[in-house]
Amino acid sequence: MSSPLVPALRIRSLNQAAINPDGKFVLVWMIAFRRTGWNFTLQRAVELARELKKPILVLEALRCSYPWASDRLHRFVIEGMAENAKQLADFAERGVTYYPYVEAQAGAGSGLLETLAKDAAAVVTDDFPCFFLPQMVRAATRVVDVQFEAIDSNGILPLRATDKVFTAAYHFRRWLQKNLKPFLADDQFPIANPFARLQLPQLKLAKAWTDRWPVADLAALRAPDGLAELPIDHTVGPALLNGGSHAAGLTLQSFLKSKLARYHEDRSQPEEDVASGLSPYLHFGAISVHEVARRVLDSEEWSLTDLANTSDGKAERWWGVSPAAESFLDELITWREIGFNFCWHRRDYDQYKSLPEWCRETLEQHTKDKRDFLYTLEEFEAAQTHDPLWNAAQRQLVREGRMHNYLRMLWGKKVLEWSERPQDALATLIHLNNKYAVDGRNPNSYSGIFWCFGRYDRPWAPQRPVFGTIRFMSSDNTARKFRVKNYLKKYGPEENRGKGQKSLF
């Protein structure tokens, strides 16, 4: 029985080479969608393997020289690898072999992909438009001499479905309301288990491979001191959440059961834990946006006929579900995927020059404005500003690897206000976010950072010092709008944790 075909719009040829009929297997180079289900990349590999009657080899490697490599990020990925190893072991007798590899030192993994590709009939990988992955894939095209494809499993909307960059969520939402419906059909979703009813020849890892590139001892690496010998940043400890698809599934289940109903009302409240918590898992590919959307829509007993026949760009009442689900789906699809749209079309997504012209003009007009406070990167990182709420948000980021969504906006705005130049502020925010946030280094996180400088926004009056016409936010206003007393207590200085604190506002 054959699996549904992967939509052609999600398959991108990376070279002009043909399939090697004498190849021993179909190679999956798993680099972004680190999961075994709801995965178009694996689904494409199954298509090819069935056609060629070849086994599947899944290579999931982790280098140690990526930017901001740390115990926090390594541990999260390795926990996911352990989950993948467990799940794929169930399909070993059906022709699926898993090869986990973790570099012990920088460059140790060099040559592994090239070596495996020489024995492959075809190679498929993940098409992720952000961080160092696009450059890594482009470099791989120089050493892969068989059919090499990148598969898009990023979002509900395929990356190649648009031909332009959208500059505002309103305009992107209007486009989605006109064009998204076909991509919501069942045949446009990946299947939950791409290996169902699979029966292929079996494959063993060659000793020549594993002698040079040993199979990762994932249990040892997950031990308390398992990462100690790796040349990564050990000052950034593990986050307060587990990696992997199982943890992602539990997080989704908890959100649907106890948080979704309050999402539209309380998601901006720092002291209300109603955020989905899914962004780290979406970033590392431990869960699919298709699965998340399907579970939310199923919980609403939704069908395609419930979509409104309008394209007014408004965030309410288009899906035909509850206000809470409407709000969440707008975040999950509109706001998440507008970032993917930008990264796909513009390689300079992380550079100051990518801001709209009006943003750069107003910021540069106010570059020489007097700043009441100026802080260094080191002071920002150590949460040593005059502002208790900003410091609390930074401490949450450092301690837990996450930050409350509303406070992340305030966090970014204040760094802009307290930096000598907007370019300096941008560099600070990218560094802190990418170093500490488990969901950093992602199109969605770059959208959040650049929104603080005006991307996806509009000019605001009146003009203000430093900001010009960029939207302004303040800690005082935030504290008046939302409850923050317990948040300040929870994320106060280490010496005050657990102690009563005087009200700060």
Short mmCIF file of N, CA and C in Angstrom, two decimals, residues 241-350:
data_model
loop_
_atom_site.label_atom_id
_atom_site.label_comp_id
_atom_site.label_asym_id
_atom_site.label_seq_id
_atom_site.Cartn_x
_atom_site.Cartn_y
_atom_site.Cartn_z
N LEU A 241 12.83 22.21 30.57
CA LEU A 241 11.88 21.41 29.81
C LEU A 241 12.65 20.35 29.06
N ASN A 242 12.00 19.22 28.84
CA ASN A 242 12.64 18.11 28.16
C ASN A 242 12.45 18.21 26.66
N GLY A 243 13.43 17.72 25.90
CA GLY A 243 13.31 17.70 24.46
C GLY A 243 12.62 16.43 23.98
N GLY A 244 12.33 16.39 22.68
CA GLY A 244 11.79 15.18 22.08
C GLY A 244 10.30 15.21 21.80
N SER A 245 9.87 14.30 20.95
CA SER A 245 8.48 14.27 20.50
C SER A 245 7.51 13.88 21.60
N HIS A 246 7.94 13.02 22.53
CA HIS A 246 7.05 12.64 23.62
C HIS A 246 6.73 13.83 24.50
N ALA A 247 7.76 14.58 24.87
CA ALA A 247 7.55 15.79 25.67
C ALA A 247 6.70 16.80 24.91
N ALA A 248 6.93 16.91 23.61
CA ALA A 248 6.13 17.83 22.79
C ALA A 248 4.66 17.43 22.81
N GLY A 249 4.41 16.14 22.69
CA GLY A 249 3.03 15.66 22.71
C GLY A 249 2.34 15.92 24.04
N LEU A 250 3.06 15.73 25.13
CA LEU A 250 2.49 16.01 26.45
C LEU A 250 2.19 17.50 26.61
N THR A 251 3.08 18.33 26.07
CA THR A 251 2.88 19.78 26.14
C THR A 251 1.63 20.18 25.37
N LEU A 252 1.45 19.62 24.18
CA LEU A 252 0.26 19.91 23.40
C LEU A 252 -0.99 19.43 24.11
N GLN A 253 -0.93 18.24 24.67
CA GLN A 253 -2.08 17.69 25.38
C GLN A 253 -2.47 18.58 26.56
N SER A 254 -1.49 19.04 27.31
CA SER A 254 -1.75 19.92 28.45
C SER A 254 -2.37 21.24 28.00
N PHE A 255 -1.87 21.77 26.90
CA PHE A 255 -2.41 23.04 26.39
C PHE A 255 -3.87 22.89 25.99
N LEU A 256 -4.18 21.83 25.27
CA LEU A 256 -5.56 21.63 24.82
C LEU A 256 -6.50 21.41 25.99
N LYS A 257 -6.03 20.71 27.00
CA LYS A 257 -6.89 20.34 28.12
C LYS A 257 -7.14 21.49 29.09
N SER A 258 -6.11 22.28 29.38
CA SER A 258 -6.26 23.22 30.50
C SER A 258 -5.91 24.67 30.20
N LYS A 259 -5.45 24.97 28.96
CA LYS A 259 -5.01 26.33 28.69
C LYS A 259 -5.71 27.00 27.51
N LEU A 260 -6.03 26.22 26.49
CA LEU A 260 -6.54 26.81 25.26
C LEU A 260 -7.78 27.66 25.49
N ALA A 261 -8.69 27.22 26.34
CA ALA A 261 -9.95 27.94 26.54
C ALA A 261 -9.74 29.35 27.07
N ARG A 262 -8.59 29.60 27.74
CA ARG A 262 -8.32 30.93 28.30
C ARG A 262 -7.30 31.71 27.47
N TYR A 263 -6.88 31.13 26.35
CA TYR A 263 -5.76 31.69 25.60
C TYR A 263 -6.01 33.12 25.16
N HIS A 264 -7.18 33.40 24.60
CA HIS A 264 -7.44 34.73 24.04
C HIS A 264 -7.57 35.79 25.11
N GLU A 265 -7.92 35.40 26.31
CA GLU A 265 -8.12 36.38 27.38
C GLU A 265 -6.87 36.62 28.22
N ASP A 266 -6.08 35.56 28.43
CA ASP A 266 -5.01 35.65 29.42
C ASP A 266 -3.60 35.48 28.88
N ARG A 267 -3.43 35.33 27.57
CA ARG A 267 -2.09 35.03 27.07
C ARG A 267 -1.10 36.18 27.27
N SER A 268 -1.58 37.40 27.46
CA SER A 268 -0.67 38.52 27.70
C SER A 268 -0.38 38.75 29.17
N GLN A 269 -1.02 37.99 30.04
CA GLN A 269 -0.81 38.15 31.47
C GLN A 269 0.45 37.39 31.90
N PRO A 270 1.48 38.09 32.40
CA PRO A 270 2.71 37.41 32.80
C PRO A 270 2.51 36.35 33.87
N GLU A 271 1.49 36.53 34.72
CA GLU A 271 1.30 35.59 35.82
C GLU A 271 0.32 34.48 35.48
N GLU A 272 -0.17 34.43 34.24
CA GLU A 272 -1.07 33.36 33.80
C GLU A 272 -0.33 32.45 32.83
N ASP A 273 -0.24 31.20 33.16
CA ASP A 273 0.49 30.25 32.33
C ASP A 273 -0.45 29.62 31.32
N VAL A 274 -0.79 30.39 30.27
CA VAL A 274 -1.69 29.84 29.24
C VAL A 274 -1.02 29.75 27.87
N ALA A 275 0.24 30.13 27.78
CA ALA A 275 0.96 29.96 26.51
C ALA A 275 1.06 28.46 26.20
N SER A 276 1.13 28.13 24.94
CA SER A 276 1.14 26.71 24.55
C SER A 276 2.42 26.01 24.98
N GLY A 277 3.54 26.75 25.04
CA GLY A 277 4.82 26.13 25.35
C GLY A 277 5.39 25.30 24.22
N LEU A 278 4.82 25.43 23.03
CA LEU A 278 5.21 24.57 21.91
C LEU A 278 6.34 25.12 21.06
N SER A 279 6.67 26.41 21.20
CA SER A 279 7.63 26.99 20.26
C SER A 279 9.00 26.31 20.27
N PRO A 280 9.57 25.87 21.41
CA PRO A 280 10.85 25.14 21.33
C PRO A 280 10.73 23.84 20.54
N TYR A 281 9.60 23.17 20.69
CA TYR A 281 9.41 21.90 19.98
C TYR A 281 9.17 22.11 18.49
N LEU A 282 8.45 23.18 18.16
CA LEU A 282 8.29 23.51 16.74
C LEU A 282 9.63 23.90 16.13
N HIS A 283 10.43 24.66 16.87
CA HIS A 283 11.72 25.09 16.33
C HIS A 283 12.62 23.89 16.02
N PHE A 284 12.74 22.96 16.95
CA PHE A 284 13.63 21.82 16.73
C PHE A 284 12.95 20.68 15.99
N GLY A 285 11.72 20.91 15.54
CA GLY A 285 11.06 19.90 14.72
C GLY A 285 10.58 18.69 15.48
N ALA A 286 10.46 18.78 16.81
CA ALA A 286 9.98 17.65 17.59
C ALA A 286 8.48 17.43 17.41
N ILE A 287 7.79 18.46 16.94
CA ILE A 287 6.36 18.34 16.65
C ILE A 287 6.06 19.15 15.39
N SER A 288 5.06 18.74 14.67
CA SER A 288 4.69 19.39 13.41
C SER A 288 3.59 20.40 13.63
N VAL A 289 3.69 21.54 12.93
CA VAL A 289 2.62 22.52 12.99
C VAL A 289 1.32 21.92 12.45
N HIS A 290 1.42 20.97 11.53
CA HIS A 290 0.23 20.31 11.00
C HIS A 290 -0.48 19.51 12.09
N GLU A 291 0.29 18.81 12.91
CA GLU A 291 -0.32 18.04 13.99
C GLU A 291 -0.98 18.98 15.01
N VAL A 292 -0.28 20.06 15.35
CA VAL A 292 -0.83 21.00 16.31
C VAL A 292 -2.14 21.59 15.79
N ALA A 293 -2.12 22.05 14.55
CA ALA A 293 -3.34 22.64 13.97
C ALA A 293 -4.47 21.61 13.91
N ARG A 294 -4.14 20.40 13.50
CA ARG A 294 -5.16 19.36 13.40
C ARG A 294 -5.78 19.07 14.75
N ARG A 295 -4.96 18.98 15.79
CA ARG A 295 -5.49 18.68 17.13
C ARG A 295 -6.38 19.82 17.63
N VAL A 296 -5.98 21.05 17.38
CA VAL A 296 -6.79 22.19 17.80
C VAL A 296 -8.11 22.20 17.04
N LEU A 297 -8.04 22.03 15.73
CA LEU A 297 -9.26 22.06 14.91
C LEU A 297 -10.19 20.89 15.24
N ASP A 298 -9.62 19.72 15.49
CA ASP A 298 -10.45 18.57 15.87
C ASP A 298 -11.14 18.82 17.21
N SER A 299 -10.44 19.50 18.12
CA SER A 299 -11.05 19.79 19.42
C SER A 299 -12.24 20.73 19.27
N GLU A 300 -12.30 21.46 18.15
CA GLU A 300 -13.40 22.38 17.86
C GLU A 300 -14.45 21.76 16.94
N GLU A 301 -14.24 20.46 16.59
CA GLU A 301 -15.15 19.77 15.65
C GLU A 301 -15.31 20.57 14.37
N TRP A 302 -14.19 21.00 13.84
CA TRP A 302 -14.14 21.91 12.69
C TRP A 302 -14.09 21.16 11.38
N SER A 303 -14.59 21.79 10.33
CA SER A 303 -14.43 21.27 8.97
C SER A 303 -14.16 22.46 8.04
N LEU A 304 -13.72 22.18 6.83
CA LEU A 304 -13.40 23.23 5.86
C LEU A 304 -14.60 24.14 5.58
N THR A 305 -15.77 23.60 5.70
CA THR A 305 -16.96 24.41 5.42
C THR A 305 -17.19 25.50 6.47
N ASP A 306 -16.47 25.43 7.59
CA ASP A 306 -16.63 26.44 8.64
C ASP A 306 -15.86 27.72 8.34
N LEU A 307 -14.95 27.70 7.37
CA LEU A 307 -14.20 28.90 7.03
C LEU A 307 -15.13 29.99 6.53
N ALA A 308 -14.88 31.22 6.98
CA ALA A 308 -15.69 32.35 6.52
C ALA A 308 -15.34 32.68 5.07
N ASN A 309 -16.30 33.11 4.32
CA ASN A 309 -16.08 33.47 2.92
C ASN A 309 -15.70 34.95 2.81
N THR A 310 -14.69 35.33 3.57
CA THR A 310 -14.23 36.72 3.59
C THR A 310 -12.71 36.75 3.53
N SER A 311 -12.17 37.89 3.17
CA SER A 311 -10.72 38.09 3.18
C SER A 311 -10.43 39.53 3.62
N ASP A 312 -10.95 39.87 4.80
CA ASP A 312 -10.83 41.25 5.28
C ASP A 312 -9.56 41.49 6.09
N GLY A 313 -8.76 40.43 6.28
CA GLY A 313 -7.51 40.60 7.00
C GLY A 313 -7.65 40.68 8.50
N LYS A 314 -8.85 40.54 9.03
CA LYS A 314 -9.06 40.60 10.47
C LYS A 314 -8.71 39.26 11.11
N ALA A 315 -8.26 39.34 12.36
CA ALA A 315 -7.79 38.15 13.05
C ALA A 315 -8.90 37.35 13.71
N GLU A 316 -10.13 37.83 13.64
CA GLU A 316 -11.24 37.15 14.30
C GLU A 316 -12.24 36.60 13.28
N ARG A 317 -12.86 35.51 13.68
CA ARG A 317 -14.03 34.95 12.99
C ARG A 317 -13.77 34.49 11.56
N TRP A 318 -12.54 34.17 11.21
CA TRP A 318 -12.33 33.61 9.88
C TRP A 318 -12.36 32.08 9.93
N TRP A 319 -11.76 31.49 10.95
CA TRP A 319 -11.69 30.04 11.03
C TRP A 319 -13.04 29.41 11.33
N GLY A 320 -13.91 30.15 12.02
CA GLY A 320 -15.19 29.57 12.40
C GLY A 320 -15.09 28.68 13.61
N VAL A 321 -14.20 29.03 14.53
CA VAL A 321 -14.03 28.27 15.77
C VAL A 321 -14.19 29.24 16.94
N SER A 322 -13.96 28.78 18.14
CA SER A 322 -14.11 29.62 19.33
C SER A 322 -13.10 30.76 19.30
N PRO A 323 -13.39 31.87 20.02
CA PRO A 323 -12.43 32.99 20.05
C PRO A 323 -11.04 32.57 20.52
N ALA A 324 -10.97 31.65 21.48
CA ALA A 324 -9.66 31.19 21.96
C ALA A 324 -8.89 30.47 20.86
N ALA A 325 -9.57 29.58 20.15
CA ALA A 325 -8.92 28.84 19.06
C ALA A 325 -8.56 29.77 17.91
N GLU A 326 -9.43 30.75 17.60
CA GLU A 326 -9.12 31.74 16.56
C GLU A 326 -7.82 32.47 16.91
N SER A 327 -7.71 32.89 18.17
CA SER A 327 -6.53 33.63 18.60
C SER A 327 -5.28 32.78 18.50
N PHE A 328 -5.38 31.54 18.92
CA PHE A 328 -4.21 30.66 18.86
C PHE A 328 -3.81 30.35 17.43
N LEU A 329 -4.77 30.05 16.56
CA LEU A 329 -4.45 29.73 15.17
C LEU A 329 -3.84 30.93 14.45
N ASP A 330 -4.25 32.13 14.83
CA ASP A 330 -3.64 33.31 14.22
C ASP A 330 -2.17 33.42 14.63
N GLU A 331 -1.86 33.10 15.87
CA GLU A 331 -0.46 33.09 16.30
C GLU A 331 0.31 31.96 15.62
N LEU A 332 -0.29 30.78 15.59
CA LEU A 332 0.38 29.59 15.07
C LEU A 332 0.66 29.69 13.57
N ILE A 333 -0.25 30.30 12.84
CA ILE A 333 -0.12 30.31 11.37
C ILE A 333 0.25 31.70 10.86
N THR A 334 -0.58 32.71 11.12
CA THR A 334 -0.27 34.04 10.58
C THR A 334 1.07 34.55 11.09
N TRP A 335 1.19 34.66 12.41
CA TRP A 335 2.39 35.29 12.97
C TRP A 335 3.61 34.39 12.89
N ARG A 336 3.42 33.10 13.02
CA ARG A 336 4.59 32.22 12.88
C ARG A 336 5.09 32.17 11.45
N GLU A 337 4.17 32.01 10.50
CA GLU A 337 4.60 31.75 9.13
C GLU A 337 4.96 33.01 8.36
N ILE A 338 4.57 34.19 8.86
CA ILE A 338 5.05 35.40 8.19
C ILE A 338 6.57 35.51 8.35
N GLY A 339 7.09 34.99 9.44
CA GLY A 339 8.54 34.97 9.63
C GLY A 339 9.22 34.02 8.65
N PHE A 340 8.62 32.87 8.40
CA PHE A 340 9.17 31.94 7.42
C PHE A 340 9.13 32.55 6.02
N ASN A 341 8.05 33.28 5.75
CA ASN A 341 7.96 33.97 4.46
C ASN A 341 9.13 34.91 4.27
N PHE A 342 9.48 35.68 5.30
CA PHE A 342 10.57 36.65 5.19
C PHE A 342 11.91 35.94 5.01
N CYS A 343 12.16 34.93 5.84
CA CYS A 343 13.45 34.22 5.76
C CYS A 343 13.62 33.50 4.43
N TRP A 344 12.52 33.01 3.89
CA TRP A 344 12.60 32.28 2.62
C TRP A 344 12.99 33.20 1.47
N HIS A 345 12.43 34.40 1.47
CA HIS A 345 12.64 35.31 0.35
C HIS A 345 13.86 36.21 0.52
N ARG A 346 14.35 36.39 1.76
CA ARG A 346 15.46 37.32 1.99
C ARG A 346 16.51 36.70 2.90
N ARG A 347 17.70 36.56 2.36
CA ARG A 347 18.79 36.00 3.17
C ARG A 347 19.30 36.98 4.22
N ASP A 348 18.95 38.25 4.09
CA ASP A 348 19.41 39.24 5.06
C ASP A 348 18.39 39.46 6.18
N TYR A 349 17.57 38.44 6.44
CA TYR A 349 16.50 38.56 7.44
C TYR A 349 17.01 38.97 8.81
N ASP A 350 18.29 38.70 9.13
CA ASP A 350 18.83 38.97 10.45
C ASP A 350 19.71 40.22 10.48
#
